[in-house]
Short mmCIF file of C-alpha atoms and ligand atoms in Angstrom, two decimals:
data_model
loop_
_atom_site.label_atom_id
_atom_site.label_comp_id
_atom_site.label_asym_id
_atom_site.label_seq_id
_atom_site.Cartn_x
_atom_site.Cartn_y
_atom_site.Cartn_z
CA MET A 1 12.73 -15.24 5.28
CA PRO A 2 12.17 -11.44 4.88
CA MET A 3 14.70 -10.35 2.21
CA SER A 4 15.07 -12.92 -0.55
CA GLN A 5 18.45 -14.56 -1.04
CA SER A 6 18.54 -13.43 -4.67
CA PHE A 7 17.99 -9.78 -3.68
CA LYS A 8 20.76 -10.20 -1.06
CA ASP A 9 23.03 -11.74 -3.70
CA ARG A 10 22.40 -8.82 -6.03
CA LEU A 11 22.80 -6.14 -3.40
CA SER A 12 25.54 -7.40 -1.05
CA PRO A 13 28.54 -7.10 -3.32
CA ILE A 14 27.73 -3.53 -4.36
CA LEU A 15 26.23 -2.12 -1.20
CA PRO A 16 29.32 -0.34 0.20
CA GLU A 17 29.85 1.30 -3.17
CA ILE A 18 26.28 2.41 -3.40
CA ALA A 19 26.44 3.85 0.08
CA GLN A 20 29.63 5.58 -0.84
CA HIS A 21 28.26 7.10 -4.03
CA PHE A 22 24.73 8.12 -2.86
CA GLY A 23 25.39 8.52 0.90
CA THR A 24 23.12 7.07 3.54
CA PRO A 25 20.29 6.61 4.41
CA PHE A 26 18.32 5.37 1.48
CA HIS A 27 15.59 2.91 0.53
CA ILE A 28 16.69 0.69 -2.34
CA TYR A 29 14.19 -1.31 -4.41
CA ASP A 30 14.91 -4.43 -6.46
CA GLU A 31 13.34 -4.32 -9.90
CA VAL A 32 14.06 -8.01 -10.59
CA GLY A 33 12.20 -9.02 -7.46
CA ILE A 34 9.28 -6.77 -8.14
CA ARG A 35 8.86 -8.15 -11.69
CA GLU A 36 9.19 -11.75 -10.44
CA THR A 37 6.45 -11.23 -7.85
CA GLY A 38 4.23 -9.49 -10.46
CA GLU A 39 4.62 -12.39 -12.87
CA LYS A 40 4.05 -14.87 -10.08
CA LEU A 41 0.75 -13.14 -9.24
CA LYS A 42 -0.32 -13.13 -12.88
CA SER A 43 0.48 -16.79 -13.42
CA ALA A 44 -1.35 -17.74 -10.15
CA PHE A 45 -4.48 -16.18 -11.59
CA GLN A 46 -4.00 -17.31 -15.19
CA ALA A 47 -7.15 -19.45 -15.06
CA VAL A 48 -9.17 -16.47 -13.86
CA LYS A 49 -10.85 -14.71 -16.78
CA GLY A 50 -10.36 -10.96 -16.69
CA PHE A 51 -7.99 -11.01 -13.77
CA ARG A 52 -6.33 -7.69 -13.20
CA GLU A 53 -4.15 -6.29 -10.45
CA TYR A 54 -4.54 -2.64 -9.67
CA TYR A 55 -1.39 -1.71 -7.78
CA ALA A 56 -2.18 0.27 -4.68
CA VAL A 57 -0.27 3.53 -5.42
CA LYS A 58 -0.13 4.54 -1.78
CA ALA A 59 2.26 1.68 -1.00
CA LEU A 60 5.09 3.06 -3.06
CA PRO A 61 4.11 6.15 -5.04
CA ASN A 62 7.10 6.55 -7.21
CA PRO A 63 6.69 6.93 -11.03
CA HIS A 64 9.63 4.61 -11.70
CA ILE A 65 7.97 1.84 -9.73
CA LEU A 66 4.58 2.58 -11.27
CA THR A 67 6.16 2.30 -14.69
CA ILE A 68 7.26 -1.21 -13.89
CA MET A 69 3.69 -2.03 -12.81
CA ARG A 70 2.27 -0.53 -15.97
CA ASP A 71 4.76 -2.58 -17.94
CA MET A 72 3.41 -5.74 -16.39
CA GLY A 73 -0.14 -4.75 -17.51
CA PHE A 74 -1.34 -3.67 -14.07
CA GLY A 75 -3.75 -0.89 -13.31
CA PHE A 76 -3.70 1.43 -10.30
CA ASP A 77 -5.70 1.87 -7.19
CA CYS A 78 -5.73 5.52 -6.25
CA SER A 79 -7.43 7.37 -3.42
CA SER A 80 -6.23 10.99 -3.72
CA VAL A 81 -5.67 13.60 -6.38
CA ALA A 82 -1.87 13.17 -6.11
CA GLU A 83 -2.21 9.42 -6.70
CA LEU A 84 -4.45 10.03 -9.70
CA ILE A 85 -1.83 12.35 -11.17
CA LEU A 86 0.90 9.81 -10.62
CA ALA A 87 -1.08 7.00 -12.23
CA ARG A 88 -1.95 9.17 -15.25
CA GLN A 89 1.65 10.36 -15.54
CA VAL A 90 2.74 6.79 -16.29
CA GLY A 91 0.07 6.43 -18.95
CA ALA A 92 -2.89 4.89 -17.07
CA HIS A 93 -6.35 6.08 -18.00
CA SER A 94 -10.05 5.20 -17.60
CA ASN A 95 -10.32 1.51 -16.84
CA ASP A 96 -6.68 1.31 -15.75
CA ILE A 97 -7.54 3.33 -12.63
CA MET A 98 -9.75 2.47 -9.71
CA PHE A 99 -10.56 5.47 -7.57
CA THR A 100 -11.21 4.09 -4.09
CA SER A 101 -11.51 7.21 -1.92
CA ASN A 102 -13.44 7.65 1.29
CA ASN A 103 -14.87 10.84 2.78
CA THR A 104 -14.59 12.05 -0.78
CA SER A 105 -14.51 15.79 -1.53
CA GLN A 106 -15.69 17.55 -4.68
CA THR A 107 -12.05 18.21 -5.52
CA ASP A 108 -11.36 14.47 -5.32
CA PHE A 109 -14.35 13.75 -7.62
CA GLU A 110 -13.42 16.37 -10.13
CA ALA A 111 -9.93 14.93 -10.42
CA ALA A 112 -11.30 11.44 -10.81
CA PHE A 113 -13.61 12.50 -13.69
CA ALA A 114 -10.95 14.56 -15.38
CA ASP A 115 -8.64 13.25 -18.13
CA GLY A 116 -10.95 10.55 -19.36
CA GLY A 117 -12.15 9.50 -15.94
CA CYS A 118 -11.62 6.18 -14.18
CA ILE A 119 -13.53 3.51 -12.39
CA ILE A 120 -15.36 5.30 -9.52
CA ASN A 121 -15.60 3.22 -6.37
CA LEU A 122 -18.03 4.93 -3.99
CA ASP A 123 -17.57 4.57 -0.25
CA ASP A 124 -21.11 5.60 0.60
CA ILE A 125 -24.63 5.72 -0.80
CA SER A 126 -24.90 9.47 -0.13
CA LEU A 127 -22.01 10.12 -2.55
CA LEU A 128 -24.19 9.17 -5.51
CA LYS A 129 -25.92 12.53 -5.21
CA LYS A 130 -22.58 14.35 -4.99
CA LEU A 131 -21.12 12.99 -8.19
CA PRO A 132 -20.26 15.89 -10.47
CA GLN A 133 -21.52 13.83 -13.50
CA ILE A 134 -23.13 10.48 -13.98
CA PRO A 135 -20.51 7.90 -14.99
CA ASP A 136 -21.51 4.94 -17.15
CA GLN A 137 -20.07 2.53 -14.64
CA ILE A 138 -20.20 2.56 -10.83
CA CYS A 139 -18.75 0.44 -8.05
CA PHE A 140 -19.48 0.46 -4.34
CA ARG A 141 -17.20 -0.53 -1.52
CA TYR A 142 -19.07 -3.10 0.55
CA ASN A 143 -18.63 -3.55 4.32
CA PRO A 144 -20.15 -6.72 5.66
CA GLY A 145 -20.19 -5.45 9.27
CA SER A 146 -20.72 -8.35 11.66
CA GLY A 147 -21.08 -10.66 8.68
CA ARG A 148 -17.33 -11.07 8.63
CA THR A 149 -14.59 -10.84 11.20
CA GLY A 150 -11.76 -9.17 9.23
CA ASN A 151 -8.29 -10.03 10.49
CA ALA A 152 -6.26 -8.90 13.51
CA ILE A 153 -4.59 -6.09 11.69
CA ILE A 154 -7.48 -4.30 9.97
CA GLY A 155 -9.88 -5.05 12.83
CA ASN A 156 -13.59 -5.62 13.00
CA PRO A 157 -15.44 -4.52 9.80
CA ALA A 158 -18.34 -3.23 11.92
CA GLU A 159 -15.95 -0.65 13.40
CA ALA A 160 -14.29 0.32 10.16
CA LYS A 161 -15.27 3.65 8.50
CA TYR A 162 -15.18 2.16 4.99
CA GLY A 163 -17.93 1.07 2.70
CA ILE A 164 -21.69 0.70 2.52
CA SER A 165 -23.47 -1.46 5.08
CA HIS A 166 -25.08 -4.73 4.13
CA GLU A 167 -28.55 -3.16 4.57
CA GLN A 168 -27.63 -0.48 2.04
CA PHE A 169 -26.36 -2.88 -0.64
CA TYR A 170 -29.49 -3.28 -2.83
CA GLU A 171 -30.55 0.37 -2.20
CA ALA A 172 -27.17 1.63 -3.42
CA TYR A 173 -27.30 -0.22 -6.74
CA GLN A 174 -30.93 0.48 -7.22
CA GLN A 175 -30.31 4.20 -6.87
CA ALA A 176 -27.50 3.93 -9.31
CA GLN A 177 -29.81 2.18 -11.80
CA THR A 178 -32.30 4.99 -11.35
CA LEU A 179 -29.64 7.45 -12.29
CA GLY A 180 -29.26 5.62 -15.56
CA ILE A 181 -25.97 3.87 -14.75
CA LYS A 182 -25.76 0.53 -16.57
CA ARG A 183 -22.39 -1.00 -15.75
CA PHE A 184 -21.55 -2.22 -12.22
CA GLY A 185 -18.64 -3.43 -10.10
CA LEU A 186 -18.50 -4.48 -6.48
CA HIS A 187 -15.52 -3.90 -4.19
CA THR A 188 -14.50 -4.79 -0.65
CA MET A 189 -11.33 -4.87 1.44
CA LEU A 190 -11.44 -6.77 4.68
CA VAL A 191 -7.95 -7.75 5.63
CA SER A 192 -4.43 -6.31 5.81
CA ASN A 193 -1.13 -8.19 5.70
CA GLU A 194 -3.00 -11.48 5.77
CA ARG A 195 -0.94 -14.51 4.84
CA ASN A 196 -3.78 -17.02 5.12
CA PHE A 197 -5.20 -17.12 1.60
CA GLN A 198 -8.47 -18.61 2.83
CA TYR A 199 -9.55 -15.15 3.93
CA MET A 200 -9.47 -13.97 0.31
CA VAL A 201 -11.24 -17.12 -0.93
CA ASP A 202 -14.00 -16.37 1.58
CA THR A 203 -14.15 -12.80 0.39
CA VAL A 204 -14.67 -13.94 -3.25
CA LYS A 205 -17.40 -16.25 -2.07
CA MET A 206 -19.08 -13.44 -0.15
CA LEU A 207 -19.00 -11.11 -3.19
CA LEU A 208 -20.28 -13.79 -5.57
CA GLU A 209 -23.27 -14.48 -3.24
CA LEU A 210 -24.04 -10.81 -3.21
CA ILE A 211 -23.97 -10.36 -6.99
CA GLU A 212 -26.03 -13.47 -7.39
CA THR A 213 -28.83 -12.05 -5.23
CA ALA A 214 -28.40 -8.67 -6.90
CA TYR A 215 -29.23 -10.40 -10.21
CA THR A 216 -32.28 -12.06 -8.69
CA ARG A 217 -33.58 -8.97 -7.04
CA LEU A 218 -32.52 -6.13 -9.34
CA GLY A 219 -31.62 -7.92 -12.56
CA LEU A 220 -28.12 -6.57 -12.23
CA ARG A 221 -25.02 -8.15 -13.80
CA PHE A 222 -21.69 -7.16 -12.46
CA GLU A 223 -18.75 -6.67 -14.79
CA PHE A 224 -16.19 -7.15 -12.02
CA ILE A 225 -15.63 -7.90 -8.37
CA ASN A 226 -12.63 -6.37 -6.59
CA ILE A 227 -11.30 -8.11 -3.51
CA GLY A 228 -9.03 -5.19 -2.44
CA GLY A 229 -5.48 -5.55 -1.19
CA GLY A 230 -4.26 -7.02 1.99
CA LEU A 231 -2.24 -10.02 0.86
CA GLY A 232 0.43 -10.51 3.43
CA ILE A 233 4.16 -10.99 3.43
CA PRO A 234 6.40 -12.59 6.05
CA TYR A 235 8.13 -9.83 8.00
CA ARG A 236 9.62 -12.26 10.49
CA PRO A 237 12.07 -14.94 9.41
CA GLU A 238 9.93 -17.77 10.88
CA GLU A 239 6.76 -16.66 9.06
CA GLU A 240 5.44 -18.48 5.99
CA VAL A 241 4.71 -16.93 2.64
CA LEU A 242 1.16 -16.66 1.34
CA ASP A 243 0.22 -19.44 -0.99
CA VAL A 244 -0.75 -17.33 -3.98
CA GLU A 245 -0.98 -20.30 -6.33
CA ALA A 246 -3.59 -21.98 -4.06
CA LEU A 247 -5.43 -18.73 -3.86
CA GLY A 248 -5.58 -18.37 -7.66
CA HIS A 249 -6.66 -21.96 -8.01
CA GLU A 250 -9.47 -21.74 -5.48
CA VAL A 251 -10.73 -18.45 -6.84
CA ALA A 252 -10.76 -19.87 -10.37
CA ALA A 253 -12.83 -22.79 -9.15
CA LEU A 254 -15.33 -20.51 -7.38
CA LEU A 255 -15.74 -18.44 -10.54
CA ASP A 256 -16.22 -21.47 -12.70
CA GLU A 257 -18.83 -22.79 -10.33
CA PHE A 258 -20.60 -19.39 -10.46
CA TYR A 259 -20.43 -19.54 -14.24
CA GLY A 260 -21.99 -22.96 -14.22
CA GLN A 261 -25.00 -21.63 -12.27
CA GLN A 262 -25.32 -18.09 -13.68
CA SER A 263 -23.93 -18.52 -17.21
CA TYR A 264 -21.75 -15.47 -16.86
CA LYS A 265 -18.90 -14.49 -14.64
CA PRO A 266 -17.46 -11.21 -13.44
CA ASP A 267 -13.85 -10.22 -13.96
CA LEU A 268 -11.69 -10.42 -10.84
CA HIS A 269 -9.79 -7.40 -9.77
CA MET A 270 -7.47 -6.99 -6.81
CA GLU A 271 -5.38 -4.03 -5.51
CA SER A 272 -2.36 -5.38 -3.73
CA GLY A 273 0.30 -3.06 -2.59
CA ARG A 274 2.45 -4.73 0.02
CA TYR A 275 2.53 -8.12 -1.62
CA LEU A 276 4.09 -6.80 -4.82
CA THR A 277 6.73 -4.42 -3.48
CA GLY A 278 7.06 -4.92 0.30
CA PRO A 279 9.75 -7.59 0.27
CA HIS A 280 11.71 -5.90 -2.51
CA GLY A 281 12.85 -2.86 -0.71
CA VAL A 282 15.27 -2.26 2.20
CA LEU A 283 16.22 0.82 4.15
CA VAL A 284 20.00 1.15 4.39
CA THR A 285 21.20 3.29 7.29
CA ARG A 286 24.49 3.81 8.98
CA ALA A 287 25.27 3.45 12.69
CA ILE A 288 26.46 6.72 14.03
CA ASN A 289 26.21 6.45 17.82
CA GLN A 290 26.27 3.92 20.62
CA LYS A 291 24.86 4.49 24.01
CA HIS A 292 24.82 2.29 27.08
CA THR A 293 22.37 3.30 29.80
CA TYR A 294 19.53 1.17 31.13
CA ARG A 295 19.63 -0.53 27.74
CA ASP A 296 22.12 -0.63 24.92
CA TYR A 297 21.21 1.69 22.04
CA VAL A 298 22.48 1.91 18.49
CA GLY A 299 21.74 5.24 16.90
CA VAL A 300 21.49 5.30 13.08
CA ASP A 301 21.32 8.10 10.54
CA ALA A 302 17.68 7.44 9.58
CA SER A 303 14.71 8.08 11.81
CA MET A 304 10.98 7.34 11.68
CA SER A 305 10.60 9.89 8.92
CA ALA A 306 12.02 7.10 6.75
CA LEU A 307 9.90 4.26 8.12
CA MET A 308 6.88 4.66 10.33
CA ARG A 309 5.68 1.17 10.72
CA PRO A 310 7.68 0.14 13.77
CA GLY A 311 6.72 3.29 15.68
CA MET A 312 3.13 3.38 14.42
CA TYR A 313 2.15 -0.31 14.48
CA ASN A 314 4.89 -1.76 16.63
CA ALA A 315 5.66 -3.66 13.39
CA TYR A 316 8.68 -6.05 13.15
CA HIS A 317 11.23 -5.28 10.41
CA HIS A 318 14.12 -7.72 10.16
CA ILE A 319 17.55 -6.13 10.45
CA GLU A 320 20.89 -7.32 9.31
CA VAL A 321 24.25 -5.71 9.90
CA TYR A 322 26.19 -5.61 6.70
CA GLY A 323 29.09 -8.00 6.68
CA LYS A 324 28.38 -9.43 10.09
CA GLU A 325 26.90 -12.89 10.56
CA ILE A 326 24.92 -14.27 13.46
CA THR A 327 27.55 -16.13 15.37
CA GLY A 328 26.17 -16.36 18.91
CA ASN A 329 27.78 -13.20 20.36
CA GLU A 330 24.71 -11.04 19.60
CA ARG A 331 23.65 -8.32 21.94
CA GLN A 332 20.17 -7.08 22.75
CA VAL A 333 19.90 -3.51 21.43
CA ASP A 334 17.35 -0.89 20.53
CA VAL A 335 18.00 0.56 17.11
CA VAL A 336 16.92 4.14 17.23
CA GLY A 337 16.56 7.33 15.14
CA ALA A 338 16.95 10.93 16.28
CA LEU A 339 13.37 12.00 16.90
CA CYS A 340 12.34 13.36 20.28
CA GLU A 341 9.74 10.58 20.40
CA ASN A 342 10.44 7.38 22.27
CA ASN A 343 8.77 5.28 19.68
CA ASP A 344 11.36 6.33 17.10
CA LYS A 345 12.86 2.83 17.24
CA PHE A 346 13.44 0.50 14.32
CA ALA A 347 13.91 -2.44 16.67
CA VAL A 348 13.39 -2.95 20.34
CA GLN A 349 15.56 -5.40 22.29
CA ARG A 350 16.76 -7.07 19.15
CA ALA A 351 19.63 -9.54 19.17
CA LEU A 352 22.16 -8.17 16.68
CA PRO A 353 25.87 -8.78 16.05
CA PRO A 354 28.14 -6.23 17.81
CA ILE A 355 27.74 -2.95 15.96
CA GLU A 356 30.34 -0.21 15.52
CA ASP A 357 29.91 3.36 14.33
CA GLY A 358 30.00 3.27 10.51
CA ASP A 359 28.36 -0.14 10.12
CA LEU A 360 25.55 -0.39 7.57
CA LEU A 361 22.24 -1.69 8.88
CA ILE A 362 19.81 -3.25 6.39
CA ILE A 363 16.21 -2.72 7.58
CA GLN A 364 14.15 -5.06 5.48
CA ASP A 365 10.72 -5.21 3.76
CA THR A 366 10.41 -1.47 3.31
CA GLY A 367 9.16 -1.66 -0.24
CA ALA A 368 5.55 -0.88 0.72
CA HIS A 369 4.11 1.61 3.21
CA GLY A 370 7.71 2.55 3.98
CA HIS A 371 9.05 5.81 2.54
CA ALA A 372 5.51 6.74 1.59
CA MET A 373 4.32 7.00 5.16
CA GLY A 374 7.22 9.14 6.31
CA PHE A 375 6.51 12.49 7.95
CA ASN A 376 8.38 15.63 8.93
CA TYR A 377 7.72 15.85 12.69
CA ASN A 378 10.71 17.35 14.51
CA GLY A 379 12.06 18.66 11.23
CA ARG A 380 13.34 15.27 10.22
CA LEU A 381 13.54 14.79 6.51
CA ARG A 382 12.66 11.85 4.25
CA PRO A 383 15.56 9.98 2.66
CA GLN A 384 16.28 9.27 -0.98
CA GLU A 385 14.97 6.26 -2.89
CA LEU A 386 17.14 4.18 -5.21
CA LEU A 387 16.21 1.51 -7.74
CA LEU A 388 18.42 -1.43 -8.51
CA HIS A 389 17.88 -2.27 -12.19
CA PRO A 390 18.18 -5.77 -13.65
CA ASN A 391 21.42 -4.76 -15.36
CA GLY A 392 23.00 -3.88 -12.06
CA GLU A 393 22.75 -0.15 -12.48
CA VAL A 394 21.50 1.81 -9.55
CA GLU A 395 19.35 4.85 -10.15
CA ARG A 396 18.25 7.56 -7.77
CA ILE A 397 14.46 7.71 -8.25
CA ARG A 398 13.80 10.30 -5.55
CA ARG A 399 16.21 12.66 -3.98
CA ALA A 400 16.35 13.16 -0.26
CA GLU A 401 14.33 16.04 1.09
CA THR A 402 16.26 19.21 1.92
CA LEU A 403 15.78 21.93 4.50
CA GLU A 404 14.62 24.11 1.65
CA ASP A 405 11.74 21.67 1.03
CA TYR A 406 10.94 21.76 4.72
CA PHE A 407 10.79 25.56 4.82
CA ARG A 408 8.93 25.97 1.54
CA THR A 409 5.50 26.25 3.19
CA LEU A 410 6.69 29.15 5.28
CA ASN A 411 7.44 31.23 2.18
CA PHE A 412 4.33 32.91 0.87
CA PRO A 413 2.98 36.39 0.16
CA PRO A 414 1.86 38.16 3.33
CA ASN A 415 -1.81 37.60 4.10
CA LYS A 416 -3.32 39.43 7.10
CA PHE A 417 -7.03 39.71 7.63
CA SER A 418 -9.06 41.72 10.10
CA PRO A 419 -12.45 40.01 10.63
CA VAL A 420 -15.33 42.53 10.87
CA LEU A 421 -16.34 41.04 14.20
CA SER A 422 -12.88 41.55 15.66
CA ILE A 423 -12.55 42.42 19.36
CA GLN A 424 -12.05 46.16 18.52
CA SER A 425 -15.29 46.51 16.68
CA VAL A 426 -17.35 44.65 19.23
CA VAL A 427 -16.05 46.72 22.18
C1 PLP B 1 -4.07 0.38 1.36
C2 PLP B 1 -5.10 -0.16 0.37
C3 PLP B 1 -4.72 -1.23 -0.51
C4 PLP B 1 -3.37 -1.90 -0.47
O1 PLP B 1 -3.19 -2.62 0.68
P1 PLP B 1 -1.95 -3.66 0.85
O2 PLP B 1 -2.04 -4.09 2.29
O3 PLP B 1 -0.74 -2.87 0.61
O4 PLP B 1 -2.21 -4.73 -0.15
C5 PLP B 1 -5.63 -1.66 -1.44
N1 PLP B 1 -6.87 -1.09 -1.52
C6 PLP B 1 -7.28 -0.09 -0.70
C7 PLP B 1 -8.59 0.50 -0.86
C8 PLP B 1 -6.39 0.36 0.28
O5 PLP B 1 -6.80 1.37 1.12
#
């Protein structure tokens, strides 16, 4: 059940008009659906004291979407200067922002500390010495290595570049204490697109065990634990949704138990991206060519610049042809873009109703890691983004890229340099 029935009901009657007015291709996001999912997440964690979602900006870095998140009381997870700027632009500051960078540069740090700062989440122990100033609160990203298995998508934690190792855990916080830092958080992210909520429950357990021993060994109390993102969504019709109520329920129980033993409990933070917006966006593209060679191909007016996931991860995105039902006369086709790259395919050998030039294809679940991942290889441009408001109005929230945008980095003042050790001077 990729695209919800209610989103379909809202979009279907008006889709041809929208395509006519704005032109194709476009991603369109459903504000009603995003808000419903946000409220559902909040109510699932109602019993968890200090619960807060920090929306992962990288999933859908558009100020109009971030404003909706801000409206719901969410903070933001940022990992680059641009993402910090976006979050601050919609009014987030200090504790509203979690800066989870890795391989962090001084430029990154300076931006993180600017404008009232934010929660600094360090990816390595060595970065403590590279902080431009001493914050009053610090968080480390923890990587359990062989202590946990991760899931199929994110892979084995021991092979992941992220976080401090288990052996470094006490040392990291001890060093932070030595620097005079007095407030602490602990972060981890072990799964991606995981629909089995038990993974996240186990992650909470793991973090609580760590902070318990940190108290015994270092006398440290943690203000929050952050379990990262990675909540999954069903991309395929036969897949089940994640049971977010059960997750909230079990996490609340774990924290209560912890409180019973420790007489305090940390706040719980998470930084979901996909779960909040993934199902609430679709890429609408028009069929422009048909080709019948060794396979049957449908060429559309979008390419992987609009959606990388199929080409990059071989990911499944459900596709419907506007106005055409599944009736039994489907044909196996590859749905392709125009890149000179054979993985520029939105679907491979997919059974779809007969498609004619001009038909609209609705490529689903593009509300997270969709437009944001697009790239300009082959001079292909990224499409516009639209937002369907609760009152039925449709707003363009990002225009399509133009050739002018593409050529902009070729326009600059001349800059020629002759190194002293050039061939001529050496000879
Ligand atoms: C990408 C990312 C997220 C969001 O992941 P989703 O799978 O979209 O939930 C959260 N936290 C960090 C540190 C990330 O890198």
